[in-house]
Amino acid sequence: MPEPRTDERAPELEAFMAELRKLRTRAGEPSFRKMAAKSGAVSHATLHLTVTGKRLQPWETVREFVRACDGDEDEWHARWQGVQLVLATDREPDPAPRWRSKRVLVPLALALVLVAAIAAVVVILLPGGQDAAGPPHPGDSSKFIADVTIPDDTVVKPGTQFVKVWELQNTGTVEWRKRYLRRTDLPVAPGTCRTPDRIPVNDTAPQGRVQVTVTVSTPPTAPVDCKIFWKMVDEQDRELFPANKPIYFSVLVRP
């Protein structure tokens, strides 16, 4: 399928799509069919439009593209919001289209400044003045050790249950107490694997290791690819390692 000419898209949208294409390249250039199978939520044709269409796709679609390429959802959501704001400004009625390219520069610049200012305020207002990328407890650190059960892309039957176990290590100087792994895709979409929203992590001393267990119910229909991500939180549901990549399990539900 030929890509639309870049002059048919706003420059901001073209730049955004170019960055998405780079993300896909860094992920090993997976086919759109493989990306759709990994997502389990959108079709390969819809994912293809994310980087070839004439319009900015909804965030739900872009999010699945980013997830399929193991990108940072928060970072890309901020980028998407910035492009959406610029394009909304660009859609203002223009009584003299031939002067549009000159007149739009000021509103575009103001819109981009506004997005940057909002992002700065969000960082300033984080609880306790913490950096968004740092853990709430100085010296806190975590490391993924191994999949103890159910290796990635294990084939499982529909309408069944299995137990997934990970092993983690407390590599910091803070004792882990009353912690959990929280599923990141809440609320859970229909037709995917079901689990508790969050699962307990046993108290773990610094440099100690812990195994975390979750019982998973597969959907009654197949084929479905389930890739479920988890992040560590405290009792107040506060994310403890925002800069760390989530852990996950990945299974292929087949008859």
XYZ file of N, CA and C in Angstrom:
765
model
N 0.862 -1.199 0.000
C 0.000 0.000 0.000
C 0.886 1.234 0.000
N 0.771 2.108 -1.003
C 1.638 3.293 -1.048
C 1.281 4.259 0.070
N 2.300 4.923 0.615
C 2.063 5.912 1.647
C 1.604 7.223 1.012
N 0.698 7.969 1.707
C 0.299 9.280 1.171
C 1.503 10.199 1.062
N 1.440 11.148 0.122
C 2.513 12.109 0.024
C 2.583 12.902 1.308
N 3.806 13.205 1.751
C 3.960 13.905 3.024
C 3.364 15.297 2.981
N 3.226 15.906 1.782
C 2.647 17.237 1.732
C 1.133 17.212 1.911
N 0.529 15.996 2.010
C -0.888 15.886 2.301
C -1.144 15.879 3.807
N -0.081 15.841 4.624
C -0.216 15.818 6.068
C 0.409 17.072 6.656
N -0.120 17.493 7.799
C 0.478 18.617 8.513
C 1.907 18.247 8.905
N 2.837 19.195 8.905
C 4.231 18.890 9.253
C 4.364 18.253 10.635
N 3.538 18.712 11.584
C 3.617 18.154 12.941
C 3.192 16.695 12.948
N 2.154 16.362 12.167
C 1.700 14.975 12.086
C 2.742 14.113 11.388
N 3.338 14.641 10.328
C 4.374 13.885 9.611
C 5.562 13.599 10.518
N 5.973 14.588 11.331
C 7.095 14.382 12.245
C 6.745 13.325 13.297
N 5.511 13.371 13.788
C 5.064 12.391 14.785
C 5.089 10.981 14.194
N 4.586 10.829 12.969
C 4.584 9.520 12.318
C 6.009 9.033 12.052
N 6.885 9.962 11.700
C 8.284 9.586 11.446
C 8.921 9.019 12.714
N 8.607 9.629 13.863
C 9.151 9.128 15.122
C 8.568 7.761 15.465
N 7.289 7.548 15.159
C 6.687 6.229 15.378
C 7.347 5.167 14.489
N 7.670 5.564 13.256
C 8.345 4.611 12.366
C 9.731 4.259 12.905
N 10.425 5.256 13.502
C 11.728 4.980 14.105
C 11.586 4.022 15.288
N 10.512 4.214 16.079
C 10.256 3.312 17.210
C 10.081 1.879 16.717
N 9.339 1.718 15.636
C 9.127 0.374 15.073
C 10.446 -0.208 14.551
N 11.273 0.632 13.961
C 12.581 0.170 13.479
C 13.445 -0.316 14.638
N 13.446 0.459 15.751
C 14.234 0.054 16.917
C 13.720 -1.241 17.532
N 12.438 -1.529 17.325
C 11.851 -2.769 17.858
C 12.130 -3.966 16.954
N 12.885 -3.751 15.859
C 13.221 -4.858 14.968
C 12.359 -4.930 13.731
N 11.621 -3.852 13.428
C 10.771 -3.773 12.237
C 9.773 -4.944 12.175
N 8.989 -5.184 13.255
C 7.998 -6.261 13.197
C 6.926 -5.950 12.158
N 6.356 -6.965 11.542
C 5.268 -6.740 10.590
C 4.049 -6.217 11.340
N 3.167 -5.541 10.614
C 1.967 -5.023 11.261
C 1.066 -6.162 11.730
N 1.108 -7.295 11.047
C 0.324 -8.448 11.503
C 0.867 -8.968 12.837
N 2.191 -9.019 12.976
C 2.768 -9.443 14.250
C 2.445 -8.442 15.350
N 2.473 -7.150 15.011
C 2.144 -6.128 16.001
C 0.684 -6.254 16.437
N -0.207 -6.519 15.479
C -1.624 -6.685 15.821
C -1.835 -7.911 16.698
N -1.104 -8.991 16.389
C -1.220 -10.196 17.215
C -0.716 -9.938 18.632
N 0.350 -9.168 18.747
C 0.900 -8.841 20.066
C -0.057 -7.942 20.839
N -0.713 -7.031 20.130
C -1.658 -6.123 20.780
C -2.929 -6.853 21.202
N -3.505 -7.599 20.246
C -4.757 -8.289 20.526
C -5.957 -7.369 20.606
N -5.777 -6.070 20.302
C -6.873 -5.107 20.449
C -7.230 -4.394 19.151
N -6.295 -4.296 18.204
C -6.552 -3.596 16.948
C -6.026 -4.428 15.785
N -6.521 -4.129 14.587
C -6.112 -4.873 13.405
C -4.797 -4.350 12.842
N -4.172 -5.164 11.985
C -2.918 -4.730 11.364
C -3.151 -3.533 10.442
N -4.347 -3.469 9.798
C -4.640 -2.341 8.914
C -4.747 -1.038 9.703
N -5.349 -1.113 10.893
C -5.465 0.080 11.731
C -4.095 0.541 12.205
N -3.244 -0.401 12.605
C -1.889 -0.043 13.019
C -1.117 0.587 11.859
N -1.337 0.086 10.649
C -0.662 0.638 9.475
C -1.057 2.100 9.261
N -2.337 2.421 9.498
C -2.792 3.802 9.342
C -2.124 4.749 10.326
N -1.668 4.209 11.461
C -1.033 5.046 12.472
C 0.183 5.774 11.918
N 0.877 5.171 10.960
C 2.084 5.793 10.404
C 1.964 6.110 8.914
N 0.757 5.904 8.326
C 0.599 6.196 6.896
C -0.634 7.034 6.585
N -1.572 7.154 7.531
C -2.827 7.838 7.248
C -2.682 9.340 7.144
N -3.759 9.977 6.744
C -3.766 11.435 6.589
C -4.148 12.143 7.884
N -4.653 11.377 8.865
C -5.124 11.973 10.104
C -4.423 11.340 11.298
N -4.385 12.080 12.394
C -3.877 11.557 13.656
C -4.862 10.527 14.184
N -4.387 9.319 14.460
C -5.248 8.268 14.962
C -5.570 8.493 16.443
N -6.695 7.950 16.937
C -7.021 8.082 18.361
C -5.907 7.530 19.238
N -5.803 8.054 20.469
C -4.751 7.601 21.370
C -4.821 6.106 21.613
N -6.044 5.538 21.682
C -6.165 4.100 21.933
C -5.447 3.287 20.859
N -5.485 3.768 19.608
C -4.793 3.073 18.517
C -3.284 3.293 18.609
N -2.879 4.549 18.833
C -1.448 4.848 18.954
C -0.843 4.093 20.134
N -1.599 3.997 21.220
C -1.103 3.269 22.399
C -0.783 1.816 22.054
N -1.662 1.161 21.264
C -1.406 -0.232 20.894
C -0.174 -0.342 20.004
N 0.045 0.649 19.125
C 1.257 0.676 18.298
C 2.489 0.757 19.196
N 2.444 1.677 20.176
C 3.581 1.872 21.082
C 3.821 0.617 21.916
N 2.746 0.021 22.424
C 2.881 -1.205 23.220
C 3.509 -2.323 22.402
N 3.075 -2.449 21.146
C 3.596 -3.526 20.301
C 5.081 -3.351 20.020
N 5.587 -2.119 20.162
C 7.013 -1.844 19.939
C 7.753 -1.619 21.260
N 7.098 -1.947 22.387
C 7.713 -1.819 23.724
C 8.169 -0.388 24.003
N 7.377 0.596 23.535
C 7.697 1.988 23.798
C 7.172 2.448 25.151
N 7.555 3.645 25.549
C 7.130 4.238 26.816
C 5.778 4.923 26.590
N 4.706 4.361 27.179
C 3.360 4.877 26.934
C 3.194 6.307 27.425
N 3.733 6.633 28.599
C 3.574 7.986 29.131
C 4.239 9.017 28.211
N 5.439 8.690 27.752
C 6.151 9.605 26.858
C 5.365 9.830 25.570
N 4.868 8.740 24.972
C 4.169 8.862 23.700
C 2.796 9.499 23.865
N 2.167 9.299 25.015
C 0.881 9.954 25.245
C 1.067 11.472 25.284
N 2.144 11.922 25.942
C 2.429 13.356 25.984
C 2.683 13.889 24.574
N 3.447 13.145 23.772
C 3.702 13.573 22.389
C 2.393 13.663 21.603
N 1.550 12.625 21.756
C 0.282 12.584 21.022
C -0.596 13.767 21.410
N -0.654 14.089 22.697
C -1.458 15.221 23.139
C -0.961 16.531 22.538
N 0.371 16.670 22.451
C 0.924 17.879 21.855
C 0.541 18.020 20.394
N 0.629 16.931 19.634
C 0.265 16.969 18.208
C -1.228 17.232 18.060
N -2.036 16.589 18.905
C -3.487 16.800 18.834
C -3.839 18.268 19.067
N -3.176 18.894 20.038
C -3.439 20.304 20.327
C -3.044 21.182 19.151
N -1.894 20.904 18.558
C -1.434 21.697 17.413
C -2.389 21.543 16.236
N -2.832 20.306 15.962
C -3.726 20.072 14.832
C -5.087 20.711 15.071
N -5.546 20.729 16.331
C -6.814 21.393 16.638
C -6.713 22.883 16.363
N -5.567 23.481 16.697
C -5.340 24.899 16.403
C -5.297 25.131 14.899
N -4.680 24.176 14.199
C -4.504 24.302 12.747
C -5.822 24.211 11.997
N -6.875 23.647 12.660
C -8.158 23.484 11.974
C -9.043 24.721 12.059
N -8.549 25.780 12.692
C -9.340 27.010 12.752
C -9.660 27.499 11.333
N -10.878 28.014 11.105
C -11.233 28.512 9.758
C -10.242 29.564 9.276
N -9.872 29.449 8.011
C -8.880 30.365 7.429
C -9.493 31.035 6.204
N -9.834 32.320 6.288
C -10.481 32.988 5.152
C -9.547 33.196 3.967
N -8.238 33.083 4.156
C -7.294 33.292 3.052
C -6.281 32.165 3.051
N -6.646 31.003 2.493
C -5.784 29.823 2.561
C -4.389 30.054 2.018
N -4.231 30.931 1.033
C -2.900 31.084 0.451
C -1.897 31.664 1.442
N -2.410 32.330 2.541
C -1.497 32.873 3.548
C -1.404 31.962 4.769
N -2.022 30.817 4.722
C -2.120 29.944 5.892
C -0.764 29.543 6.451
N 0.164 29.176 5.583
C 1.456 28.681 6.060
C 2.200 29.740 6.866
N 1.970 31.050 6.569
C 2.642 32.102 7.319
C 1.891 32.419 8.606
N 0.550 32.473 8.505
C -0.227 32.917 9.647
C -0.271 31.872 10.759
N -0.083 30.603 10.425
C -0.249 29.548 11.426
C 0.965 29.415 12.333
N 2.081 30.055 11.994
C 3.301 29.878 12.780
C 3.134 30.338 14.210
N 2.498 31.474 14.422
C 2.342 31.998 15.787
C 1.451 31.106 16.626
N 0.209 30.729 16.156
C -0.598 29.839 16.988
C 0.084 28.509 17.265
N 0.815 27.974 16.306
C 1.513 26.709 16.533
C 2.554 26.871 17.619
N 3.311 27.931 17.559
C 4.343 28.155 18.569
C 3.716 28.317 19.946
N 2.610 29.069 20.025
C 1.945 29.250 21.313
C 1.420 27.930 21.850
N 0.885 27.091 20.963
C 0.361 25.800 21.398
C 1.469 24.921 21.956
N 2.625 24.913 21.283
C 3.735 24.088 21.757
C 4.256 24.606 23.091
N 4.305 25.928 23.265
C 4.731 26.487 24.552
C 3.763 26.080 25.643
N 2.448 26.087 25.334
C 1.437 25.702 26.314
C 1.617 24.265 26.743
N 1.870 23.365 25.784
C 2.085 21.952 26.126
C 3.289 21.806 27.042
N 4.383 22.500 26.727
C 5.585 22.412 27.564
C 5.314 22.936 28.964
N 4.532 24.018 29.049
C 4.227 24.592 30.365
C 3.388 23.636 31.197
N 2.402 22.989 30.568
C 1.575 22.023 31.286
C 2.426 20.887 31.811
N 3.339 20.378 30.974
C 4.211 19.284 31.402
C 5.073 19.696 32.587
N 5.568 20.946 32.567
C 6.393 21.425 33.674
C 5.592 21.504 34.961
N 4.331 21.957 34.866
C 3.489 22.061 36.065
C 3.215 20.688 36.642
N 2.977 19.693 35.772
C 2.727 18.330 36.247
C 3.905 17.821 37.054
N 5.128 18.068 36.566
C 6.316 17.616 37.283
C 6.422 18.310 38.634
N 6.162 19.633 38.658
C 6.280 20.392 39.899
C 5.289 19.904 40.931
N 4.088 19.481 40.486
C 3.034 19.126 41.422
C 3.050 17.673 41.837
N 4.064 16.921 41.444
C 4.142 15.521 41.871
C 4.223 15.459 43.392
N 3.575 14.428 44.027
C 3.565 14.355 45.483
C 4.973 14.375 46.048
N 5.162 15.206 47.082
C 6.452 15.247 47.760
C 7.558 15.861 46.940
N 7.241 16.454 45.776
C 8.276 17.068 44.952
C 9.200 16.061 44.312
N 8.749 14.782 44.160
C 9.615 13.753 43.604
C 9.750 13.917 42.100
N 10.897 13.590 41.594
C 11.113 13.498 40.148
C 10.279 12.340 39.624
N 9.556 12.559 38.495
C 8.682 11.519 37.960
C 9.449 10.257 37.620
N 10.746 10.346 37.336
C 11.503 9.173 36.920
C 12.139 8.438 38.101
N 12.098 9.024 39.301
C 12.787 8.427 40.432
C 11.843 7.717 41.375
N 12.336 6.728 42.145
C 11.493 6.030 43.114
C 11.157 6.941 44.280
N 10.000 6.744 44.926
C 9.623 7.590 46.067
C 10.555 7.442 47.263
N 11.190 6.250 47.402
C 12.063 5.997 48.549
C 13.524 5.979 48.081
N 14.345 6.935 48.510
C 15.761 6.936 48.106
C 16.431 5.611 48.464
N 17.192 5.084 47.518
C 17.872 3.812 47.734
C 17.063 2.594 47.339
N 15.801 2.803 46.966
C 14.941 1.683 46.562
C 15.318 1.239 45.152
N 15.362 -0.066 44.931
C 15.755 -0.583 43.619
C 15.236 -2.000 43.456
N 14.966 -2.369 42.207
C 14.406 -3.686 41.906
C 15.040 -4.249 40.647
N 15.130 -5.575 40.588
C 15.680 -6.240 39.407
C 14.864 -7.485 39.094
N 14.511 -7.647 37.811
C 13.844 -8.868 37.368
C 14.889 -9.979 37.223
N 14.596 -11.139 37.813
C 15.545 -12.260 37.768
C 15.155 -13.282 36.715
N 13.900 -13.785 36.762
C 13.560 -14.875 35.848
C 12.058 -15.122 35.806
N 11.610 -15.729 34.690
C 10.284 -16.348 34.621
C 10.418 -17.749 35.202
N 9.823 -17.977 36.357
C 9.931 -19.288 36.992
C 9.019 -20.299 36.310
N 7.830 -19.857 35.907
C 6.898 -20.716 35.170
C 6.411 -19.981 33.931
N 5.858 -20.720 32.991
C 5.203 -20.183 31.788
C 6.125 -19.219 31.029
N 7.094 -19.740 30.293
C 7.965 -18.875 29.487
C 7.153 -18.062 28.479
N 7.748 -16.979 27.989
C 7.059 -16.127 27.025
C 6.579 -16.918 25.820
N 5.361 -16.575 25.366
C 4.723 -17.156 24.178
C 4.426 -18.643 24.337
N 4.219 -19.090 25.578
C 3.724 -20.444 25.812
C 2.308 -20.558 25.242
N 2.000 -21.687 24.615
C 0.660 -21.930 24.069
C -0.208 -22.554 25.159
N -1.378 -21.933 25.417
C -2.309 -22.426 26.430
C -3.697 -22.566 25.808
N -4.536 -23.396 26.421
C -5.877 -23.654 25.906
C -6.853 -22.567 26.356
N -7.889 -22.286 25.540
C -8.912 -21.335 25.975
C -9.746 -21.916 27.111
N -10.279 -21.029 27.967
C -11.136 -21.454 29.053
C -10.439 -22.257 30.130
N -9.129 -22.027 30.324
C -8.367 -22.757 31.339
C -7.677 -21.769 32.270
N -7.009 -22.320 33.292
C -6.238 -21.502 34.218
C -4.788 -21.981 34.257
N -3.883 -21.050 34.526
C -2.493 -21.414 34.780
C -1.934 -20.464 35.829
N -0.804 -20.848 36.411
C -0.171 -20.041 37.446
C 1.158 -19.534 36.914
N 1.289 -18.213 36.872
C 2.523 -17.568 36.441
C 3.317 -17.153 37.675
N 4.631 -17.432 37.642
C 5.507 -17.066 38.758
C 6.720 -16.336 38.201
N 7.007 -15.147 38.780
C 8.237 -14.409 38.475
C 9.141 -14.425 39.702
N 10.440 -14.256 39.485
C 11.363 -14.042 40.595
C 11.978 -12.653 40.452
N 11.896 -11.857 41.543
C 12.439 -10.509 41.578
C 13.480 -10.411 42.692
N 14.353 -9.425 42.587
C 15.337 -9.180 43.643
C 15.250 -7.738 44.116
N 15.282 -7.572 45.433
C 15.386 -6.243 46.037
C 16.862 -5.864 46.014
N 17.248 -5.055 45.041
C 18.659 -4.705 44.871
C 19.023 -3.385 45.546
N 18.076 -2.811 46.314
C 18.332 -1.537 46.965
C 18.640 -1.683 48.438
N 18.460 -0.600 49.165
C 18.732 -0.573 50.608
C 17.452 -0.397 51.415
N 16.291 -0.445 50.755
C 14.994 -0.253 51.414
C 14.274 -1.591 51.503
N 13.791 -1.924 52.682
C 13.030 -3.170 52.825
C 11.671 -3.021 52.151
N 11.272 -4.059 51.403
C 9.960 -4.056 50.765
C 8.922 -4.555 51.766
N 7.919 -3.759 52.046
C 6.837 -4.140 52.944
C 5.503 -3.677 52.352
N 4.521 -4.583 52.371
C 3.163 -4.283 51.910
C 3.178 -3.716 50.496
N 3.794 -4.471 49.604
C 3.860 -4.058 48.204
C 3.065 -5.015 47.323
N 2.790 -4.538 46.104
C 1.968 -5.306 45.174
C 2.490 -5.113 43.750
N 2.103 -6.049 42.880
C 2.227 -5.824 41.439
C 0.831 -5.494 40.925
N 0.703 -4.353 40.239
C -0.589 -3.923 39.713
C -0.599 -4.057 38.195
N -1.669 -4.628 37.701
C -1.852 -4.740 36.253
C -1.998 -3.346 35.651
N -1.336 -3.088 34.507
C -1.298 -1.723 33.963
C -2.436 -1.409 33.008
N -3.131 -2.428 32.482
C -4.152 -2.170 31.456
C -5.557 -2.137 32.047
N -5.703 -1.494 33.202
C -7.021 -1.407 33.844
C -7.789 -0.207 33.289
N -9.107 -0.313 33.072
C -9.912 -1.534 33.205
C -9.595 -2.525 32.098
N -9.753 -3.811 32.415
C -9.367 -4.873 31.484
C -10.359 -4.953 30.327
N -9.847 -5.000 29.115
C -10.700 -5.115 27.931
C -11.295 -6.518 27.854
N -12.494 -6.643 27.297
C -13.083 -7.982 27.148
C -12.283 -8.819 26.161
N -12.355 -10.127 26.339
C -11.725 -11.049 25.405
C -10.258 -11.272 25.623
N -9.720 -10.852 26.779
C -8.310 -11.106 27.060
C -8.188 -11.921 28.337
N -6.974 -12.218 28.756
C -6.764 -13.029 29.949
C -7.207 -12.257 31.195
N -7.826 -12.968 32.133
C -8.321 -12.366 33.365
C -7.380 -12.689 34.519
N -7.154 -11.700 35.371
C -6.306 -11.846 36.551
C -6.843 -10.916 37.637
N -6.370 -11.047 38.885
C -6.646 -9.988 39.856
C -6.030 -8.678 39.374
N -6.614 -7.556 39.829
C -6.071 -6.251 39.440
C -4.662 -6.055 39.991
N -4.412 -6.562 41.203
C -3.063 -6.501 41.760
C -2.825 -7.715 42.636
N -1.545 -8.071 42.775
C -1.160 -9.281 43.499
C -0.090 -8.921 44.524
N -0.089 -9.575 45.695
C 0.848 -9.188 46.757
C 2.273 -9.644 46.476
N 3.213 -8.822 46.956
C 4.638 -9.162 46.950
C 5.042 -9.392 48.404
N 5.550 -10.550 48.715
C 5.948 -10.831 50.095
C 7.036 -9.858 50.551
N 7.034 -9.523 51.848
C 8.056 -8.638 52.393
C 9.443 -9.198 52.077
N 10.337 -8.305 51.617
C 11.651 -8.748 51.138
C 12.727 -7.796 51.647
N 13.754 -8.361 52.281
C 14.866 -7.559 52.800
C 15.770 -7.108 51.652
N 16.554 -6.054 51.858
C 17.520 -5.640 50.826
C 18.421 -6.795 50.406
N 18.618 -6.928 49.088
C 19.405 -7.971 48.437
C 18.719 -9.327 48.461
N 17.525 -9.407 49.028
C 16.785 -10.664 49.036
C 16.017 -10.871 47.745
N 15.592 -12.101 47.530
C 14.804 -12.437 46.345
C 13.410 -12.897 46.768
N 12.443 -12.693 45.875
C 11.062 -13.054 46.177
C 10.400 -13.578 44.908
N 9.539 -14.578 45.070
C 8.750 -15.079 43.951
C 7.325 -14.539 44.075
N 6.814 -14.025 42.968
C 5.480 -13.429 42.927
C 4.615 -14.281 42.010
N 3.405 -14.611 42.491
C 2.537 -15.571 41.803
C 1.209 -14.927 41.435
N 0.714 -15.242 40.236
C -0.612 -14.790 39.825
C -1.320 -15.932 39.096
N -2.603 -16.109 39.404
C -3.431 -17.095 38.713
C -4.131 -16.414 37.547
N -4.011 -17.002 36.357
C -4.515 -16.400 35.124
C -5.597 -17.289 34.532
N -6.719 -16.684 34.153
C -7.794 -17.395 33.447
C -7.791 -16.953 31.994
N -7.709 -17.910 31.076
C -7.694 -17.565 29.655
C -9.118 -17.367 29.142
N -9.301 -16.545 28.098
C -10.644 -16.317 27.554
C -11.202 -17.597 26.934
N -12.532 -17.698 26.822
C -13.131 -18.936 26.298
C -12.968 -19.113 24.804
N -12.633 -18.053 24.086
C -12.481 -18.142 22.638
C -11.025 -17.954 22.238
N -10.684 -18.462 21.085
C -9.320 -18.367 20.568
C -9.397 -18.200 19.048
N -8.306 -17.700 18.420
C -7.001 -17.383 19.018
C -6.974 -15.992 19.648
N -6.233 -15.881 20.742
C -5.994 -14.613 21.417
C -4.554 -14.614 21.913
N -3.871 -13.494 21.761
C -2.530 -13.342 22.332
C -2.627 -12.436 23.549
N -2.240 -12.949 24.708
C -2.307 -12.182 25.949
C -0.900 -11.758 26.360
N -0.667 -10.445 26.421
C 0.572 -9.913 26.969
C 0.185 -8.884 28.006
N 0.351 -9.234 29.277
C -0.145 -8.422 30.379
C 1.037 -7.856 31.153
N 1.047 -6.523 31.330
C 2.151 -5.827 31.993
C 1.779 -5.499 33.438
N 2.830 -5.453 34.306
C 2.636 -5.205 35.730
C 3.707 -4.244 36.239
N 3.299 -3.365 37.189
C 4.236 -2.459 37.851
C 4.059 -2.580 39.363
N 5.161 -2.365 40.112
C 5.107 -2.472 41.562
C 4.524 -1.196 42.171
N 3.586 -1.377 43.135
C 2.947 -0.251 43.816
C 2.931 -0.518 45.315
N 2.601 0.542 46.091
C 2.461 0.384 47.536
C 0.983 0.283 47.904
N 0.674 0.315 49.215
C -0.713 0.169 49.662
C -1.617 1.264 49.110
N -1.059 2.452 48.887
C -1.835 3.575 48.354
C -1.914 3.564 46.826
N -1.439 2.469 46.230
C -1.439 2.300 44.772
C -0.489 3.278 44.087
N 0.519 3.742 44.820
C 1.527 4.642 44.249
C 2.603 3.811 43.554
N 2.913 4.148 42.307
C 3.924 3.401 41.557
C 5.302 3.660 42.163
N 6.062 2.577 42.395
C 7.311 2.685 43.144
C 8.552 2.790 42.256
N 8.487 2.291 41.035
C 9.633 2.372 40.125
C 9.153 2.887 38.766
N 8.776 4.170 38.686
C 8.182 4.693 37.451
C 9.106 4.627 36.242
N 10.422 4.648 36.475
C 11.352 4.633 35.336
C 11.659 3.222 34.852
N 11.316 2.206 35.638
C 11.615 0.827 35.261
C 10.607 0.315 34.238
N 11.057 -0.542 33.351
C 10.134 -1.209 32.444
C 9.264 -2.184 33.235
N 7.983 -2.340 32.846
C 7.131 -3.290 33.562
C 7.570 -4.722 33.309
N 7.208 -5.625 34.241
C 7.354 -7.043 33.961
C 6.059 -7.519 33.316
N 6.075 -8.680 32.700
C 4.878 -9.126 31.983
C 4.887 -10.632 31.824
N 3.729 -11.173 31.461
C 3.678 -12.537 30.927
C 3.043 -12.465 29.549
N 3.420 -13.396 28.697
C 2.929 -13.427 27.324
C 2.577 -14.860 26.957
N 1.305 -15.093 26.648
C 0.870 -16.448 26.258
C 0.046 -16.364 24.981
N 0.015 -17.464 24.259
C -0.759 -17.590 23.024
C -1.914 -18.554 23.299
N -3.135 -18.030 23.310
C -4.309 -18.851 23.576
C -4.775 -19.464 22.255
N -4.660 -20.783 22.193
C -4.990 -21.509 20.963
C -5.839 -22.740 21.280
N -6.754 -23.103 20.355
C -7.584 -24.295 20.594
C -6.749 -25.564 20.705
